[in-house]
Short mmCIF file of N, CA and C in Angstrom, two decimals:
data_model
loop_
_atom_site.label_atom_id
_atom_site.label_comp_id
_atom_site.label_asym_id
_atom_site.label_seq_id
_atom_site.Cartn_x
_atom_site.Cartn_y
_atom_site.Cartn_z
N UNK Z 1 48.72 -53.89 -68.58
CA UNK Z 1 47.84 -52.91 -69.18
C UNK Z 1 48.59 -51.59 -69.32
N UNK Z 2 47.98 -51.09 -70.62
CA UNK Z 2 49.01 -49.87 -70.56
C UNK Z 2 47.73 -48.88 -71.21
N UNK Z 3 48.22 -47.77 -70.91
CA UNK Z 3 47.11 -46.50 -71.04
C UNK Z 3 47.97 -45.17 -71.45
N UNK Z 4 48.02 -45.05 -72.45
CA UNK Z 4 48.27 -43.64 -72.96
C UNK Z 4 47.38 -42.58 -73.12
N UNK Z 5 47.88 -41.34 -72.12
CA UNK Z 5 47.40 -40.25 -72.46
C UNK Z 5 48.03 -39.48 -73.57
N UNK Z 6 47.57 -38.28 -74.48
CA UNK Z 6 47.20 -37.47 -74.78
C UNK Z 6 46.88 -36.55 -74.38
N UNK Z 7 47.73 -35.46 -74.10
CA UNK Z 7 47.15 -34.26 -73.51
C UNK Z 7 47.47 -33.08 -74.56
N UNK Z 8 46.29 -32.43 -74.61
CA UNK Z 8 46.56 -31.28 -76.04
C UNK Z 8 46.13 -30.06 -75.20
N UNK Z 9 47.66 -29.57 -75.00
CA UNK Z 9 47.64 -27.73 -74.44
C UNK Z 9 46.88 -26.52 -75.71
N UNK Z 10 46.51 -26.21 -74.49
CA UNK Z 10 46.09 -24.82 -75.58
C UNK Z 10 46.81 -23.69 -75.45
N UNK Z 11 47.69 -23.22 -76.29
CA UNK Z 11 48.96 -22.40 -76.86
C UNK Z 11 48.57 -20.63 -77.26
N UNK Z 12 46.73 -20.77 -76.49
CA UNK Z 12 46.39 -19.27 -76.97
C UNK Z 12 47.16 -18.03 -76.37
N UNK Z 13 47.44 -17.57 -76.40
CA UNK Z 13 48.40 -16.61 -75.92
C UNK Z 13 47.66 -14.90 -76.99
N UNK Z 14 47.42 -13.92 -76.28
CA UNK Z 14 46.62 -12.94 -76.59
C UNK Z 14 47.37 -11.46 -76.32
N UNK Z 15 48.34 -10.88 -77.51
CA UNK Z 15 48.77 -9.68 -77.35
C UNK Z 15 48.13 -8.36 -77.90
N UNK Z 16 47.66 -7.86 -77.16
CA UNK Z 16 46.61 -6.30 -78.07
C UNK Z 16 47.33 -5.38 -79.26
N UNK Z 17 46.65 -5.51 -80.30
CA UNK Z 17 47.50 -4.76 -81.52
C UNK Z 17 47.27 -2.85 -81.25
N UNK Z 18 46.35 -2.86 -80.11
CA UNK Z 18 46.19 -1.13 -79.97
C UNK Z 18 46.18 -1.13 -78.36
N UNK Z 19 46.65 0.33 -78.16
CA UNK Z 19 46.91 0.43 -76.49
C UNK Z 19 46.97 2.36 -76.28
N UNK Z 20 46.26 2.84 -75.45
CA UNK Z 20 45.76 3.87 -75.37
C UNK Z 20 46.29 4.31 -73.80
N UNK Z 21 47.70 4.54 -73.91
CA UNK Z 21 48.67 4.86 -72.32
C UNK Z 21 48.58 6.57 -72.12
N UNK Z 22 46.94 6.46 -71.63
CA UNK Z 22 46.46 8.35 -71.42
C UNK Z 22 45.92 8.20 -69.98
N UNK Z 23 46.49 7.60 -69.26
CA UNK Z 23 46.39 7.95 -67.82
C UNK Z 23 44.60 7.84 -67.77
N UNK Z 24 43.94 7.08 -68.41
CA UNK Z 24 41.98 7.27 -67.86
C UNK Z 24 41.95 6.04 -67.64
N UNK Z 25 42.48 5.49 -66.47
CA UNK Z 25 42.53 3.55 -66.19
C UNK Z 25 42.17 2.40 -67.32
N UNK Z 26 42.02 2.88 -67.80
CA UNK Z 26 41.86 1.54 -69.37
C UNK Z 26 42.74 1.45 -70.54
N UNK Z 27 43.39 0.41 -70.39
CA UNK Z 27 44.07 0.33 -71.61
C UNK Z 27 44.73 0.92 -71.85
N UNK Z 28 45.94 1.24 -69.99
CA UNK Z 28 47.05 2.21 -69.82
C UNK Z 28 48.33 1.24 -70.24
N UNK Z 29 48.16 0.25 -69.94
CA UNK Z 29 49.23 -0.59 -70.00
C UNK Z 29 49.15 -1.89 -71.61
N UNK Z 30 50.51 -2.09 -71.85
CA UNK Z 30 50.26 -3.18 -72.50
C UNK Z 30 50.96 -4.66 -72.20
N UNK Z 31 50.41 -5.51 -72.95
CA UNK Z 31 51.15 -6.76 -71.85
C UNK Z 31 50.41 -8.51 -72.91
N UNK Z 32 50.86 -9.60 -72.53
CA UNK Z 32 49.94 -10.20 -72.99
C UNK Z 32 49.13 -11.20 -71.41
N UNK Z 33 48.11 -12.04 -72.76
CA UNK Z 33 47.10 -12.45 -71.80
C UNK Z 33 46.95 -13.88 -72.12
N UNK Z 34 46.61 -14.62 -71.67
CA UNK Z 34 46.34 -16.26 -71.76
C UNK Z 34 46.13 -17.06 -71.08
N UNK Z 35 45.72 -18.09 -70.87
CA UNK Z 35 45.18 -19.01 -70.02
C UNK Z 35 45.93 -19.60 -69.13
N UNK Z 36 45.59 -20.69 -67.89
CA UNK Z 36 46.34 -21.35 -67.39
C UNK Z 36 47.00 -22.20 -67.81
N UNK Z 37 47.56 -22.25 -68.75
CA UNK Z 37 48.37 -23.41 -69.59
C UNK Z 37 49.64 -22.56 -69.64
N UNK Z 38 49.80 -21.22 -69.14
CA UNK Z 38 51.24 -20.37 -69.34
C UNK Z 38 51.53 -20.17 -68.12
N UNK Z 39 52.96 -20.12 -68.11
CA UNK Z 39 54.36 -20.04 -66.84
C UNK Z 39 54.71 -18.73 -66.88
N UNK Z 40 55.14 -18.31 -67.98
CA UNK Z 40 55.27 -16.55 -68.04
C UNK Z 40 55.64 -15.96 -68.96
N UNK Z 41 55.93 -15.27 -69.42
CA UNK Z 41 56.48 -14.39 -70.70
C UNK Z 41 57.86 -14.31 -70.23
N UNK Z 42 58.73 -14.90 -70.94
CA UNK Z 42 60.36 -15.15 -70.72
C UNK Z 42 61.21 -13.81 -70.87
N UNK Z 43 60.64 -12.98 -72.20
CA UNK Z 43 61.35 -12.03 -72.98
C UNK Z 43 60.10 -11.39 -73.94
N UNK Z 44 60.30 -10.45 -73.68
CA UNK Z 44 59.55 -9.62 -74.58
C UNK Z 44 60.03 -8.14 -75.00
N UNK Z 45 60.29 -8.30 -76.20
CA UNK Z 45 61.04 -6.72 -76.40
C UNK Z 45 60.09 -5.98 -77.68
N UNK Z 46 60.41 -4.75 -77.56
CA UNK Z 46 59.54 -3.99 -78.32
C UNK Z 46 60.56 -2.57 -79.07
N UNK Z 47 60.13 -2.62 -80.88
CA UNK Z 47 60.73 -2.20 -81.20
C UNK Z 47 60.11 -0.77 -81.77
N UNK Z 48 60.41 0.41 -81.87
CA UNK Z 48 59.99 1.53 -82.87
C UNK Z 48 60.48 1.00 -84.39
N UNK Z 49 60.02 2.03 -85.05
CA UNK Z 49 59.71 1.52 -86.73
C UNK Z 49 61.20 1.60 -87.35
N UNK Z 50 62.36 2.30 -86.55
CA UNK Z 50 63.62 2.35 -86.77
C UNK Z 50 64.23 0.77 -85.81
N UNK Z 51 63.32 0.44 -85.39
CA UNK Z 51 64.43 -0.77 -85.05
C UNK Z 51 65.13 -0.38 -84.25
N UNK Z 52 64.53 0.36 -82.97
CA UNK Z 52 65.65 0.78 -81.72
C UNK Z 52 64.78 -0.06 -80.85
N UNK Z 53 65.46 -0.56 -80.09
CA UNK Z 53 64.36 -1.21 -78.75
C UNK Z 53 63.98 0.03 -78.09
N UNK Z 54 62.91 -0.03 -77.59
CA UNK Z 54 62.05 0.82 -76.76
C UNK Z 54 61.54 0.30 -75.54
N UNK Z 55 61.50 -1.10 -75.49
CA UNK Z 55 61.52 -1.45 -74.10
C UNK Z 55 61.29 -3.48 -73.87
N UNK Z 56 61.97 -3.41 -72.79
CA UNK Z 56 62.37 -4.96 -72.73
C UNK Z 56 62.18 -5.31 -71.12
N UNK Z 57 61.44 -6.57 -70.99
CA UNK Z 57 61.17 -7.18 -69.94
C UNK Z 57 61.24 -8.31 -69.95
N UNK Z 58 61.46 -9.14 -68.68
CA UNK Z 58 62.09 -10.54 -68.49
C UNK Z 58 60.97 -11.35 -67.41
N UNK Z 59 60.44 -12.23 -67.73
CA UNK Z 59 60.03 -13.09 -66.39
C UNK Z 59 59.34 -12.30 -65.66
N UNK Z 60 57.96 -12.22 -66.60
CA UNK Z 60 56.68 -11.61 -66.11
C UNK Z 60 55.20 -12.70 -66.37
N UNK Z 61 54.43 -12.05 -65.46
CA UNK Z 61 53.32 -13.35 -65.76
C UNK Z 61 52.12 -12.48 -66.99
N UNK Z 62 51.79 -13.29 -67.40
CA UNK Z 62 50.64 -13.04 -67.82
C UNK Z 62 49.24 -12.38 -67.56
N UNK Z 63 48.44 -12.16 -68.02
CA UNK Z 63 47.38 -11.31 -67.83
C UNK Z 63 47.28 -10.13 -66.67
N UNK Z 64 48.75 -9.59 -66.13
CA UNK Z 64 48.84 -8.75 -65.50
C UNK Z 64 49.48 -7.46 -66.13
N UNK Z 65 48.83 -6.35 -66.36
CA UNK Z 65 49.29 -4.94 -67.05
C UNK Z 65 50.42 -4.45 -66.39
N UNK Z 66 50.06 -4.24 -64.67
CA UNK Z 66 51.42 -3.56 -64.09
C UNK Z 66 52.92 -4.34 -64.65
N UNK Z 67 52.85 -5.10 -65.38
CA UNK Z 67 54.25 -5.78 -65.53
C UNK Z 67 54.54 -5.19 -67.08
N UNK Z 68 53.99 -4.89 -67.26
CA UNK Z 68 53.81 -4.37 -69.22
C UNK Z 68 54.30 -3.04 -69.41
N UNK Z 69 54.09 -2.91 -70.51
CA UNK Z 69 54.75 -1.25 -70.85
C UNK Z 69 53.92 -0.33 -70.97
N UNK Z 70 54.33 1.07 -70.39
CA UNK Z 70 53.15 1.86 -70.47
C UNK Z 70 53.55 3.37 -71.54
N UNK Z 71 54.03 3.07 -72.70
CA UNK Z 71 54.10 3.78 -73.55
C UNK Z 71 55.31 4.87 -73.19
N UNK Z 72 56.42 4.35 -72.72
CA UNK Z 72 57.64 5.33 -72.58
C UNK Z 72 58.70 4.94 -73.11
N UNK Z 73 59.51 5.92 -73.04
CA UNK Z 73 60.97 5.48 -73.36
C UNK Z 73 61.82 6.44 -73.45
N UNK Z 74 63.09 6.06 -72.28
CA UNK Z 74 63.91 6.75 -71.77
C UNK Z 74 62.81 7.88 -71.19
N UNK Z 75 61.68 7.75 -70.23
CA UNK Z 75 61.25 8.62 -69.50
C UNK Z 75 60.17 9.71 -69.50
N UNK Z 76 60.08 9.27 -71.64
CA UNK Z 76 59.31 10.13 -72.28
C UNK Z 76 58.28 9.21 -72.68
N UNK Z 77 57.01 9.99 -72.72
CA UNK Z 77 55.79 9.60 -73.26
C UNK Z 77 56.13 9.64 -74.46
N UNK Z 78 56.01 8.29 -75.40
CA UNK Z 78 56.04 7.94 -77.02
C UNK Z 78 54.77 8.87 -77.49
N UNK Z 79 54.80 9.48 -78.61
CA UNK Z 79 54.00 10.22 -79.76
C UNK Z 79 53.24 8.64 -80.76
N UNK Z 80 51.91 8.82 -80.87
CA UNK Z 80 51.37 8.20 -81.30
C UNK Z 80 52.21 7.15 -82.31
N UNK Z 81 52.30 5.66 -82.58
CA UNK Z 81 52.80 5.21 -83.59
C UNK Z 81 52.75 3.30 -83.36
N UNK Z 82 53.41 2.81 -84.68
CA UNK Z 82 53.16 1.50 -84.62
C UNK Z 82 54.75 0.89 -84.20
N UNK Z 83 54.87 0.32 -83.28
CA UNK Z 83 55.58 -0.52 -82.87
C UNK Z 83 55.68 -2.30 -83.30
N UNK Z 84 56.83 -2.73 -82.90
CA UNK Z 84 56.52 -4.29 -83.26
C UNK Z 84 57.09 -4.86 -82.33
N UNK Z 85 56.87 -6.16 -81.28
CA UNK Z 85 56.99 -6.82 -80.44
C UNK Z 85 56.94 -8.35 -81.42
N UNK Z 86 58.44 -8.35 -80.25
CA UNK Z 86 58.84 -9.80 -79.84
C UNK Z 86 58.78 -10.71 -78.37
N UNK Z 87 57.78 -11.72 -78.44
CA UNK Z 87 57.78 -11.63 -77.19
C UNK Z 87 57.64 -13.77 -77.28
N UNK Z 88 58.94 -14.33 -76.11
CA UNK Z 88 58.90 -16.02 -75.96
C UNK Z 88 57.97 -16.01 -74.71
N UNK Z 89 57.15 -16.51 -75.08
CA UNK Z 89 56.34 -17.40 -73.94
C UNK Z 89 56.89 -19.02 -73.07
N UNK Z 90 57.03 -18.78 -71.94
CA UNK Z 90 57.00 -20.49 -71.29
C UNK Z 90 55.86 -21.10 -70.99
N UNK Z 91 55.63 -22.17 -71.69
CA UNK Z 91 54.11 -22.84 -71.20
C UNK Z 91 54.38 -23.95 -69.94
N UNK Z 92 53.38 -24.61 -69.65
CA UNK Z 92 53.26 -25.61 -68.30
C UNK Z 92 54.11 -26.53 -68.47
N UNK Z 93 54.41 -27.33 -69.86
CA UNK Z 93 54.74 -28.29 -70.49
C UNK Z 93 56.47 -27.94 -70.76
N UNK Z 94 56.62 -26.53 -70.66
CA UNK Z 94 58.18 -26.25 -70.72
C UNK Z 94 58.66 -26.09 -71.89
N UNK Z 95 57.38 -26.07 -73.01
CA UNK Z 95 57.94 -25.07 -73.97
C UNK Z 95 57.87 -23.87 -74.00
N UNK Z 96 58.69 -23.35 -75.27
CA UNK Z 96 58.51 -22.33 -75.72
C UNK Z 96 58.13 -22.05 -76.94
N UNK Z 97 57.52 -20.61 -76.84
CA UNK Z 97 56.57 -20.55 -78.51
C UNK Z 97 56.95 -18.80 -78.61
N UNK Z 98 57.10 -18.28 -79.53
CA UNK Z 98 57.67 -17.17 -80.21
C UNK Z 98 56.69 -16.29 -80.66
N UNK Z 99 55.67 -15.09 -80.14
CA UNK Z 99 54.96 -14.32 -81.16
C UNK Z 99 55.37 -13.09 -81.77
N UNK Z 100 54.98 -12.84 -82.69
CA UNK Z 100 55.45 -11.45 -83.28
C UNK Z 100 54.04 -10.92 -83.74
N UNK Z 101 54.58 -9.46 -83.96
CA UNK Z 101 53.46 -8.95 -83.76
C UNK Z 101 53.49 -6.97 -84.15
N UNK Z 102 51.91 -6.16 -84.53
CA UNK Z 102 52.56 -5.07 -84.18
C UNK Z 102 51.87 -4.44 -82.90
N UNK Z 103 52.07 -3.58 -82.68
CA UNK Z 103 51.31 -2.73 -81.62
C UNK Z 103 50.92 -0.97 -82.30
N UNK Z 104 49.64 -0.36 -81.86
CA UNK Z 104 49.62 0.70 -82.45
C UNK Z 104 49.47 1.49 -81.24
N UNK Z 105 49.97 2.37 -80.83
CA UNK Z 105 49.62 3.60 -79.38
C UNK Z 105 49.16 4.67 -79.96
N UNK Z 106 48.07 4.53 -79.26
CA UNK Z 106 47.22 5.95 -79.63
C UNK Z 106 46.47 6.46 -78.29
N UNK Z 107 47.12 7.89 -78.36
CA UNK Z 107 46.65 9.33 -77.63
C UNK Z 107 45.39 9.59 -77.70
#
C-alpha cells in the first residue's frame, strides 16, 4: 500500500507599503510578517530612490519589529520618502521565495 501526501504551504508572507518611525509606539519599526510556514527572512535590503542601500539585515525572524528598520541611515532619521525593498524569505520546506516591493515613511 502506498499513500501519497500532498502538502500545500502557504507562501503568505506580509511586508507594509507605509511605516510611520515617530517614536509614538506604532508603526515605529518596519519588518515583514507571516505565518508559521516561515524560518526567517535570509536577506533583506532596502534601497532610497537613488539606489544607495539604506539598510540591510541577515537572519531575522518574522513578525518581530525589533529586528526591522526603524527609518535611519548612517545615524540619521530619513526625511519622508518612498523606498524599495528586497527581501529572500526561508520557508519550513527550505525554500526560498523573493519579494519586492515599495515602502513609503511618513513623519
Amino acid at each position: 500500500l502506498t499513500l501519497y501526501v500532498n502538502v500545500d504551504l502557504d507562501y503568505n508572507v506580509f511586508f507594509p507599503n507605509v511605516f510611520t518611525p515617530n517614536d509614538d509606539g506604532e508603526n515605529d519599526m518596519w519588518t515583514g510578517y507571516g505565518t508559521e510556514n516561515v524560518k526567517e527572512i535570509e536577506n533583506v535590503k532596502i534601497f532610497d530612490r537613488w539606489g544607495e542601500l539604506v539598510f540591510e539585515t541577515n537572519n531575522i525572524p518574522l513578525n518581530e519589529p525589533g529586528f526591522g528598520w526603524d527609518g535611519t541611515f548612517r545615524g540619521q532619521m530619513m526625511q519622508p520618502a518612498v523606498f524599495v525593498y528586497v527581501a529572500h524569505v526561508r520557508f519550513i520546506d527550505d525554500s526560498i521565495r523573493k519579494f519586492v516591493g515599495d515602502i513609503t515613511l511618513i513623519r
